[in-house]
Amino acid sequence: TTIMAEDFERFYTDLKDQESEDSVLTSDLQLDRLLRPGSTYLNLNPFEVLQIAPDTDIEQAKKKYKKLSLLIHPDKNPDDRERADKAFDIVKKAVAIMEDPVQLAKAKDCYKEAEARLAIMLSEKRRKAKKEGGDGTIDEDEPKAYRKALWVIVTKVFADREKKRKMLEDRANDEKRRNAEAALEAAEKRKLAEEFAKNYEESRDERRGAWRNFQAKKARKEEKGQTMKGSSFRPPKLKPQSK
């Protein structure tokens, strides 16, 4: 647990230090920031990707997008094109969210939820501090510590929502697949029933003709038997009775 805490602290510190070095931002720094291990869920947050505040207006967001895209565009990084392609897609998705009112509202709502969660956590932390004899002062009363705590929860909220979205999507796809399989099975049954009915109908005349031929042959045999019945009859010879 201690090692994980230290790794996180290093990750967060490096990330924020790098963001603060705006004057020396380079293509490599931005590619590293967007593609570093553990950035998958961070990149769900368009404000994190574009390095802007949640209340930034769309025009300022577009300016930041343009600045970043010039740094990481694949054409500007021919020697690192594969990473540049991935990073450029991440930035494009971020600005697309900013341009979509519905998606933007959802992204901002993640911050509201995170702030509400953090308020509950800090209230409990102050209560515990007072209970232990303190004055209720906590580390998060410092702006830097508060921003860090909020950043952690915001990242978790975005991650939780993405996991839920994928779960619902997978469930919907499974339901869609089951419905498709059921529809296919029903269609195959209908096809078999239709083929049987068609074959039965097409063979009706053949069956009728076969029955008529059978009856005709039977009639001819019976007629032939009646005409030959008298002419072919030979009475048995009588044997003399012995005395």
PDB file of C-alpha atoms in Angstrom:
ATOM      1  CA  THR A   1       0.000   0.000   0.000  1.00  0.00           C
ATOM      2  CA  THR A   2       2.871   2.344   0.870  1.00  0.00           C
ATOM      3  CA  ILE A   3       4.541   1.649  -2.472  1.00  0.00           C
ATOM      4  CA  MET A   4       1.265   2.309  -4.324  1.00  0.00           C
ATOM      5  CA  ALA A   5       0.814   5.590  -2.443  1.00  0.00           C
ATOM      6  CA  GLU A   6       4.360   6.631  -3.303  1.00  0.00           C
ATOM      7  CA  ASP A   7       3.852   5.702  -6.970  1.00  0.00           C
ATOM      8  CA  PHE A   8       0.657   7.727  -7.112  1.00  0.00           C
ATOM      9  CA  GLU A   9       2.285  10.691  -5.401  1.00  0.00           C
ATOM     10  CA  ARG A  10       5.123  10.583  -7.930  1.00  0.00           C
ATOM     11  CA  PHE A  11       2.668  10.238 -10.823  1.00  0.00           C
ATOM     12  CA  TYR A  12       0.583  13.193  -9.659  1.00  0.00           C
ATOM     13  CA  THR A  13       3.584  15.405  -8.888  1.00  0.00           C
ATOM     14  CA  ASP A  14       5.240  14.690 -12.237  1.00  0.00           C
ATOM     15  CA  LEU A  15       1.999  15.313 -14.078  1.00  0.00           C
ATOM     16  CA  LYS A  16       1.277  18.640 -12.423  1.00  0.00           C
ATOM     17  CA  ASP A  17       4.878  19.816 -12.596  1.00  0.00           C
ATOM     18  CA  GLN A  18       4.880  19.080 -16.294  1.00  0.00           C
ATOM     19  CA  GLU A  19       1.618  20.987 -16.774  1.00  0.00           C
ATOM     20  CA  SER A  20       3.055  23.998 -14.967  1.00  0.00           C
ATOM     21  CA  GLU A  21       6.004  24.139 -17.376  1.00  0.00           C
ATOM     22  CA  ASP A  22       3.823  25.678 -20.060  1.00  0.00           C
ATOM     23  CA  SER A  23       6.641  27.814 -21.393  1.00  0.00           C
ATOM     24  CA  VAL A  24       8.764  24.789 -22.264  1.00  0.00           C
ATOM     25  CA  LEU A  25       6.062  22.486 -23.600  1.00  0.00           C
ATOM     26  CA  THR A  26       7.289  20.354 -26.461  1.00  0.00           C
ATOM     27  CA  SER A  27       5.823  17.660 -28.653  1.00  0.00           C
ATOM     28  CA  ASP A  28       7.597  14.949 -26.686  1.00  0.00           C
ATOM     29  CA  LEU A  29       6.309  16.288 -23.362  1.00  0.00           C
ATOM     30  CA  GLN A  30       2.733  16.356 -24.592  1.00  0.00           C
ATOM     31  CA  LEU A  31       2.946  12.895 -26.142  1.00  0.00           C
ATOM     32  CA  ASP A  32       4.369  11.583 -22.880  1.00  0.00           C
ATOM     33  CA  ARG A  33       1.623  13.278 -20.873  1.00  0.00           C
ATOM     34  CA  LEU A  34      -1.234  11.947 -22.990  1.00  0.00           C
ATOM     35  CA  LEU A  35       0.154   8.431 -23.433  1.00  0.00           C
ATOM     36  CA  ARG A  36       1.897   7.729 -20.146  1.00  0.00           C
ATOM     37  CA  PRO A  37       0.862   4.509 -18.329  1.00  0.00           C
ATOM     38  CA  GLY A  38      -2.282   5.138 -16.297  1.00  0.00           C
ATOM     39  CA  SER A  39      -3.565   7.917 -18.542  1.00  0.00           C
ATOM     40  CA  THR A  40      -6.473   5.916 -19.962  1.00  0.00           C
ATOM     41  CA  TYR A  41      -8.998   7.160 -17.438  1.00  0.00           C
ATOM     42  CA  LEU A  42      -7.390  10.599 -17.188  1.00  0.00           C
ATOM     43  CA  ASN A  43      -8.055  11.099 -20.887  1.00  0.00           C
ATOM     44  CA  LEU A  44     -11.787  10.598 -20.355  1.00  0.00           C
ATOM     45  CA  ASN A  45     -11.757  14.088 -18.849  1.00  0.00           C
ATOM     46  CA  PRO A  46     -11.685  16.667 -21.683  1.00  0.00           C
ATOM     47  CA  PHE A  47     -10.542  19.406 -19.302  1.00  0.00           C
ATOM     48  CA  GLU A  48      -7.601  17.268 -18.200  1.00  0.00           C
ATOM     49  CA  VAL A  49      -6.680  16.508 -21.809  1.00  0.00           C
ATOM     50  CA  LEU A  50      -6.839  20.137 -22.904  1.00  0.00           C
ATOM     51  CA  GLN A  51      -5.325  21.373 -19.631  1.00  0.00           C
ATOM     52  CA  ILE A  52      -8.124  23.867 -19.008  1.00  0.00           C
ATOM     53  CA  ALA A  53     -10.489  24.626 -16.121  1.00  0.00           C
ATOM     54  CA  PRO A  54     -14.049  23.215 -16.199  1.00  0.00           C
ATOM     55  CA  ASP A  55     -15.491  26.738 -16.554  1.00  0.00           C
ATOM     56  CA  THR A  56     -13.366  27.562 -19.616  1.00  0.00           C
ATOM     57  CA  ASP A  57     -15.498  28.833 -22.506  1.00  0.00           C
ATOM     58  CA  ILE A  58     -15.532  27.053 -25.841  1.00  0.00           C
ATOM     59  CA  GLU A  59     -13.455  29.683 -27.660  1.00  0.00           C
ATOM     60  CA  GLN A  60     -10.616  29.368 -25.168  1.00  0.00           C
ATOM     61  CA  ALA A  61     -10.930  25.576 -25.342  1.00  0.00           C
ATOM     62  CA  LYS A  62     -10.568  25.695 -29.123  1.00  0.00           C
ATOM     63  CA  LYS A  63      -7.469  27.890 -28.829  1.00  0.00           C
ATOM     64  CA  LYS A  64      -5.891  25.380 -26.448  1.00  0.00           C
ATOM     65  CA  TYR A  65      -6.864  22.551 -28.785  1.00  0.00           C
ATOM     66  CA  LYS A  66      -5.194  24.312 -31.700  1.00  0.00           C
ATOM     67  CA  LYS A  67      -2.030  24.842 -29.674  1.00  0.00           C
ATOM     68  CA  LEU A  68      -1.877  21.204 -28.593  1.00  0.00           C
ATOM     69  CA  SER A  69      -2.761  19.821 -32.010  1.00  0.00           C
ATOM     70  CA  LEU A  70       0.122  21.755 -33.570  1.00  0.00           C
ATOM     71  CA  LEU A  71       2.499  20.106 -31.112  1.00  0.00           C
ATOM     72  CA  ILE A  72       1.272  16.539 -31.439  1.00  0.00           C
ATOM     73  CA  HIS A  73      -0.032  16.387 -35.008  1.00  0.00           C
ATOM     74  CA  PRO A  74       1.312  13.270 -36.795  1.00  0.00           C
ATOM     75  CA  ASP A  75       2.705  15.406 -39.618  1.00  0.00           C
ATOM     76  CA  LYS A  76       4.745  17.344 -37.050  1.00  0.00           C
ATOM     77  CA  ASN A  77       6.092  14.116 -35.548  1.00  0.00           C
ATOM     78  CA  PRO A  78       7.097  11.902 -38.494  1.00  0.00           C
ATOM     79  CA  ASP A  79       9.632  10.022 -36.363  1.00  0.00           C
ATOM     80  CA  ASP A  80       7.008   9.219 -33.720  1.00  0.00           C
ATOM     81  CA  ARG A  81       3.930   8.972 -35.894  1.00  0.00           C
ATOM     82  CA  GLU A  82       2.261   6.036 -34.153  1.00  0.00           C
ATOM     83  CA  ARG A  83       2.193   7.789 -30.772  1.00  0.00           C
ATOM     84  CA  ALA A  84       1.258  11.066 -32.416  1.00  0.00           C
ATOM     85  CA  ASP A  85      -1.757   9.427 -34.084  1.00  0.00           C
ATOM     86  CA  LYS A  86      -3.000   8.142 -30.724  1.00  0.00           C
ATOM     87  CA  ALA A  87      -2.429  11.434 -28.935  1.00  0.00           C
ATOM     88  CA  PHE A  88      -4.072  13.438 -31.707  1.00  0.00           C
ATOM     89  CA  ASP A  89      -7.192  11.245 -31.504  1.00  0.00           C
ATOM     90  CA  ILE A  90      -7.356  11.844 -27.735  1.00  0.00           C
ATOM     91  CA  VAL A  91      -7.205  15.614 -28.191  1.00  0.00           C
ATOM     92  CA  LYS A  92      -9.793  15.540 -31.000  1.00  0.00           C
ATOM     93  CA  LYS A  93     -12.223  13.595 -28.799  1.00  0.00           C
ATOM     94  CA  ALA A  94     -11.711  16.100 -25.998  1.00  0.00           C
ATOM     95  CA  VAL A  95     -12.562  19.134 -28.110  1.00  0.00           C
ATOM     96  CA  ALA A  96     -15.518  17.253 -29.640  1.00  0.00           C
ATOM     97  CA  ILE A  97     -16.934  16.850 -26.120  1.00  0.00           C
ATOM     98  CA  MET A  98     -16.431  20.559 -25.510  1.00  0.00           C
ATOM     99  CA  GLU A  99     -18.363  21.365 -28.703  1.00  0.00           C
ATOM    100  CA  ASP A 100     -21.288  19.074 -27.811  1.00  0.00           C
ATOM    101  CA  PRO A 101     -23.578  20.750 -25.237  1.00  0.00           C
ATOM    102  CA  VAL A 102     -24.922  17.440 -23.942  1.00  0.00           C
ATOM    103  CA  GLN A 103     -21.496  15.832 -23.561  1.00  0.00           C
ATOM    104  CA  LEU A 104     -20.054  19.002 -22.074  1.00  0.00           C
ATOM    105  CA  ALA A 105     -22.838  19.117 -19.470  1.00  0.00           C
ATOM    106  CA  LYS A 106     -22.093  15.498 -18.534  1.00  0.00           C
ATOM    107  CA  ALA A 107     -18.390  16.276 -18.166  1.00  0.00           C
ATOM    108  CA  LYS A 108     -19.093  19.264 -15.921  1.00  0.00           C
ATOM    109  CA  ASP A 109     -21.526  17.142 -13.921  1.00  0.00           C
ATOM    110  CA  CYS A 110     -18.616  14.827 -13.083  1.00  0.00           C
ATOM    111  CA  TYR A 111     -16.978  17.751 -11.295  1.00  0.00           C
ATOM    112  CA  LYS A 112     -20.178  18.557  -9.399  1.00  0.00           C
ATOM    113  CA  GLU A 113     -20.449  14.949  -8.273  1.00  0.00           C
ATOM    114  CA  ALA A 114     -16.769  14.901  -7.285  1.00  0.00           C
ATOM    115  CA  GLU A 115     -17.128  18.133  -5.300  1.00  0.00           C
ATOM    116  CA  ALA A 116     -20.149  16.693  -3.468  1.00  0.00           C
ATOM    117  CA  ARG A 117     -18.276  13.485  -2.647  1.00  0.00           C
ATOM    118  CA  LEU A 118     -15.230  15.414  -1.481  1.00  0.00           C
ATOM    119  CA  ALA A 119     -17.331  17.690   0.741  1.00  0.00           C
ATOM    120  CA  ILE A 120     -18.694  14.639   2.560  1.00  0.00           C
ATOM    121  CA  MET A 121     -15.220  13.133   2.923  1.00  0.00           C
ATOM    122  CA  LEU A 122     -13.682  16.365   4.246  1.00  0.00           C
ATOM    123  CA  SER A 123     -16.567  16.907   6.657  1.00  0.00           C
ATOM    124  CA  GLU A 124     -15.978  13.460   8.105  1.00  0.00           C
ATOM    125  CA  LYS A 125     -12.216  14.117   8.236  1.00  0.00           C
ATOM    126  CA  ARG A 126     -12.753  17.400  10.169  1.00  0.00           C
ATOM    127  CA  ARG A 127     -15.128  15.708  12.567  1.00  0.00           C
ATOM    128  CA  LYS A 128     -12.557  12.999  13.224  1.00  0.00           C
ATOM    129  CA  ALA A 129      -9.796  15.608  13.706  1.00  0.00           C
ATOM    130  CA  LYS A 130     -11.897  17.464  16.310  1.00  0.00           C
ATOM    131  CA  LYS A 131     -12.766  14.219  18.061  1.00  0.00           C
ATOM    132  CA  GLU A 132      -9.047  13.495  18.394  1.00  0.00           C
ATOM    133  CA  GLY A 133      -8.548  16.824  20.138  1.00  0.00           C
ATOM    134  CA  GLY A 134      -7.647  19.069  17.240  1.00  0.00           C
ATOM    135  CA  ASP A 135      -9.273  22.244  16.004  1.00  0.00           C
ATOM    136  CA  GLY A 136     -10.696  20.571  12.898  1.00  0.00           C
ATOM    137  CA  THR A 137      -7.981  21.841  10.578  1.00  0.00           C
ATOM    138  CA  ILE A 138      -7.142  19.368   7.788  1.00  0.00           C
ATOM    139  CA  ASP A 139      -4.565  19.254   4.997  1.00  0.00           C
ATOM    140  CA  GLU A 140      -7.216  19.912   2.352  1.00  0.00           C
ATOM    141  CA  ASP A 141      -7.802  23.380   3.793  1.00  0.00           C
ATOM    142  CA  GLU A 142      -4.748  24.320   1.753  1.00  0.00           C
ATOM    143  CA  PRO A 143      -5.756  25.069  -1.886  1.00  0.00           C
ATOM    144  CA  LYS A 144      -3.056  22.847  -3.374  1.00  0.00           C
ATOM    145  CA  ALA A 145      -4.050  19.854  -1.244  1.00  0.00           C
ATOM    146  CA  TYR A 146      -7.730  20.457  -1.989  1.00  0.00           C
ATOM    147  CA  ARG A 147      -7.096  20.559  -5.760  1.00  0.00           C
ATOM    148  CA  LYS A 148      -5.167  17.312  -5.513  1.00  0.00           C
ATOM    149  CA  ALA A 149      -7.969  15.587  -3.555  1.00  0.00           C
ATOM    150  CA  LEU A 150     -10.559  16.864  -6.019  1.00  0.00           C
ATOM    151  CA  TRP A 151      -8.449  15.727  -8.966  1.00  0.00           C
ATOM    152  CA  VAL A 152      -8.332  12.196  -7.556  1.00  0.00           C
ATOM    153  CA  ILE A 153     -12.112  12.002  -7.087  1.00  0.00           C
ATOM    154  CA  VAL A 154     -12.871  13.628 -10.446  1.00  0.00           C
ATOM    155  CA  THR A 155     -10.712  11.014 -12.153  1.00  0.00           C
ATOM    156  CA  LYS A 156     -12.563   8.270 -10.285  1.00  0.00           C
ATOM    157  CA  VAL A 157     -15.978   9.694 -11.225  1.00  0.00           C
ATOM    158  CA  PHE A 158     -15.039   9.761 -14.923  1.00  0.00           C
ATOM    159  CA  ALA A 159     -13.705   6.196 -14.631  1.00  0.00           C
ATOM    160  CA  ASP A 160     -16.826   4.935 -12.833  1.00  0.00           C
ATOM    161  CA  ARG A 161     -19.107   6.483 -15.432  1.00  0.00           C
ATOM    162  CA  GLU A 162     -17.103   4.986 -18.276  1.00  0.00           C
ATOM    163  CA  LYS A 163     -17.230   1.538 -16.665  1.00  0.00           C
ATOM    164  CA  LYS A 164     -20.991   1.875 -16.225  1.00  0.00           C
ATOM    165  CA  ARG A 165     -21.389   2.999 -19.839  1.00  0.00           C
ATOM    166  CA  LYS A 166     -19.431   0.002 -21.090  1.00  0.00           C
ATOM    167  CA  MET A 167     -21.418  -2.352 -18.870  1.00  0.00           C
ATOM    168  CA  LEU A 168     -24.722  -1.016 -20.230  1.00  0.00           C
ATOM    169  CA  GLU A 169     -23.376  -1.133 -23.765  1.00  0.00           C
ATOM    170  CA  ASP A 170     -22.251  -4.751 -23.348  1.00  0.00           C
ATOM    171  CA  ARG A 171     -25.617  -5.656 -21.844  1.00  0.00           C
ATOM    172  CA  ALA A 172     -27.439  -4.001 -24.745  1.00  0.00           C
ATOM    173  CA  ASN A 173     -25.196  -5.786 -27.263  1.00  0.00           C
ATOM    174  CA  ASP A 174     -25.841  -9.136 -25.553  1.00  0.00           C
ATOM    175  CA  GLU A 175     -29.592  -8.500 -25.662  1.00  0.00           C
ATOM    176  CA  LYS A 176     -29.321  -7.471 -29.300  1.00  0.00           C
ATOM    177  CA  ARG A 177     -27.370 -10.641 -30.091  1.00  0.00           C
ATOM    178  CA  ARG A 178     -29.911 -12.862 -28.310  1.00  0.00           C
ATOM    179  CA  ASN A 179     -32.783 -11.190 -30.141  1.00  0.00           C
ATOM    180  CA  ALA A 180     -30.979 -11.631 -33.461  1.00  0.00           C
ATOM    181  CA  GLU A 181     -30.357 -15.317 -32.748  1.00  0.00           C
ATOM    182  CA  ALA A 182     -34.018 -15.829 -31.754  1.00  0.00           C
ATOM    183  CA  ALA A 183     -35.184 -14.022 -34.897  1.00  0.00           C
ATOM    184  CA  LEU A 184     -32.864 -16.152 -37.047  1.00  0.00           C
ATOM    185  CA  GLU A 185     -34.128 -19.360 -35.426  1.00  0.00           C
ATOM    186  CA  ALA A 186     -37.750 -18.276 -35.964  1.00  0.00           C
ATOM    187  CA  ALA A 187     -36.984 -17.388 -39.589  1.00  0.00           C
ATOM    188  CA  GLU A 188     -35.403 -20.820 -40.180  1.00  0.00           C
ATOM    189  CA  LYS A 189     -38.469 -22.528 -38.693  1.00  0.00           C
ATOM    190  CA  ARG A 190     -40.760 -20.467 -40.920  1.00  0.00           C
ATOM    191  CA  LYS A 191     -38.636 -21.309 -43.944  1.00  0.00           C
ATOM    192  CA  LEU A 192     -38.814 -25.034 -43.193  1.00  0.00           C
ATOM    193  CA  ALA A 193     -42.584 -24.837 -42.684  1.00  0.00           C
ATOM    194  CA  GLU A 194     -43.007 -22.903 -45.940  1.00  0.00           C
ATOM    195  CA  GLU A 195     -40.849 -25.390 -47.860  1.00  0.00           C
ATOM    196  CA  PHE A 196     -42.826 -28.300 -46.436  1.00  0.00           C
ATOM    197  CA  ALA A 197     -46.145 -26.671 -47.364  1.00  0.00           C
ATOM    198  CA  LYS A 198     -44.855 -25.862 -50.856  1.00  0.00           C
ATOM    199  CA  ASN A 199     -43.578 -29.394 -51.434  1.00  0.00           C
ATOM    200  CA  TYR A 200     -46.815 -30.841 -50.080  1.00  0.00           C
ATOM    201  CA  GLU A 201     -48.860 -28.644 -52.417  1.00  0.00           C
ATOM    202  CA  GLU A 202     -46.672 -29.384 -55.456  1.00  0.00           C
ATOM    203  CA  SER A 203     -46.866 -33.145 -54.851  1.00  0.00           C
ATOM    204  CA  ARG A 204     -50.669 -33.161 -54.412  1.00  0.00           C
ATOM    205  CA  ASP A 205     -51.415 -33.670 -58.135  1.00  0.00           C
ATOM    206  CA  GLU A 206     -48.744 -36.363 -58.264  1.00  0.00           C
ATOM    207  CA  ARG A 207     -50.329 -38.155 -55.319  1.00  0.00           C
ATOM    208  CA  ARG A 208     -53.768 -37.833 -56.862  1.00  0.00           C
ATOM    209  CA  GLY A 209     -52.532 -39.206 -60.202  1.00  0.00           C
ATOM    210  CA  ALA A 210     -50.820 -42.118 -58.471  1.00  0.00           C
ATOM    211  CA  TRP A 211     -54.033 -42.937 -56.600  1.00  0.00           C
ATOM    212  CA  ARG A 212     -56.099 -42.778 -59.806  1.00  0.00           C
ATOM    213  CA  ASN A 213     -53.622 -45.034 -61.580  1.00  0.00           C
ATOM    214  CA  PHE A 214     -53.755 -47.463 -58.684  1.00  0.00           C
ATOM    215  CA  GLN A 215     -57.550 -47.532 -58.723  1.00  0.00           C
ATOM    216  CA  ALA A 216     -57.617 -47.941 -62.506  1.00  0.00           C
ATOM    217  CA  LYS A 217     -55.171 -50.857 -62.366  1.00  0.00           C
ATOM    218  CA  LYS A 218     -57.187 -52.442 -59.612  1.00  0.00           C
ATOM    219  CA  ALA A 219     -60.376 -52.030 -61.603  1.00  0.00           C
ATOM    220  CA  ARG A 220     -58.752 -53.549 -64.691  1.00  0.00           C
ATOM    221  CA  LYS A 221     -57.498 -56.520 -62.711  1.00  0.00           C
ATOM    222  CA  GLU A 222     -60.895 -57.112 -61.198  1.00  0.00           C
ATOM    223  CA  GLU A 223     -62.550 -56.771 -64.600  1.00  0.00           C
ATOM    224  CA  LYS A 224     -60.069 -59.178 -66.145  1.00  0.00           C
ATOM    225  CA  GLY A 225     -60.594 -61.644 -63.345  1.00  0.00           C
ATOM    226  CA  GLN A 226     -64.396 -61.608 -63.828  1.00  0.00           C
ATOM    227  CA  THR A 227     -64.232 -62.302 -67.584  1.00  0.00           C
ATOM    228  CA  MET A 228     -61.896 -65.241 -67.119  1.00  0.00           C
ATOM    229  CA  LYS A 229     -63.684 -66.658 -64.153  1.00  0.00           C
ATOM    230  CA  GLY A 230     -66.162 -68.868 -66.141  1.00  0.00           C
ATOM    231  CA  SER A 231     -63.897 -69.900 -69.001  1.00  0.00           C
ATOM    232  CA  SER A 232     -61.040 -70.947 -66.878  1.00  0.00           C
ATOM    233  CA  PHE A 233     -63.146 -72.978 -64.447  1.00  0.00           C
ATOM    234  CA  ARG A 234     -62.572 -76.763 -64.658  1.00  0.00           C
ATOM    235  CA  PRO A 235     -64.657 -78.950 -62.384  1.00  0.00           C
ATOM    236  CA  PRO A 236     -62.712 -81.588 -60.487  1.00  0.00           C
ATOM    237  CA  LYS A 237     -62.731 -85.167 -61.798  1.00  0.00           C
ATOM    238  CA  LEU A 238     -64.996 -87.524 -59.952  1.00  0.00           C
ATOM    239  CA  LYS A 239     -63.357 -90.557 -58.447  1.00  0.00           C
ATOM    240  CA  PRO A 240     -65.337 -93.882 -58.707  1.00  0.00           C
ATOM    241  CA  GLN A 241     -66.652 -95.018 -55.394  1.00  0.00           C
ATOM    242  CA  SER A 242     -65.317 -98.317 -54.201  1.00  0.00           C
ATOM    243  CA  LYS A 243     -67.817-100.968 -53.106  1.00  0.00           C
TER     244      LYS A 243
END
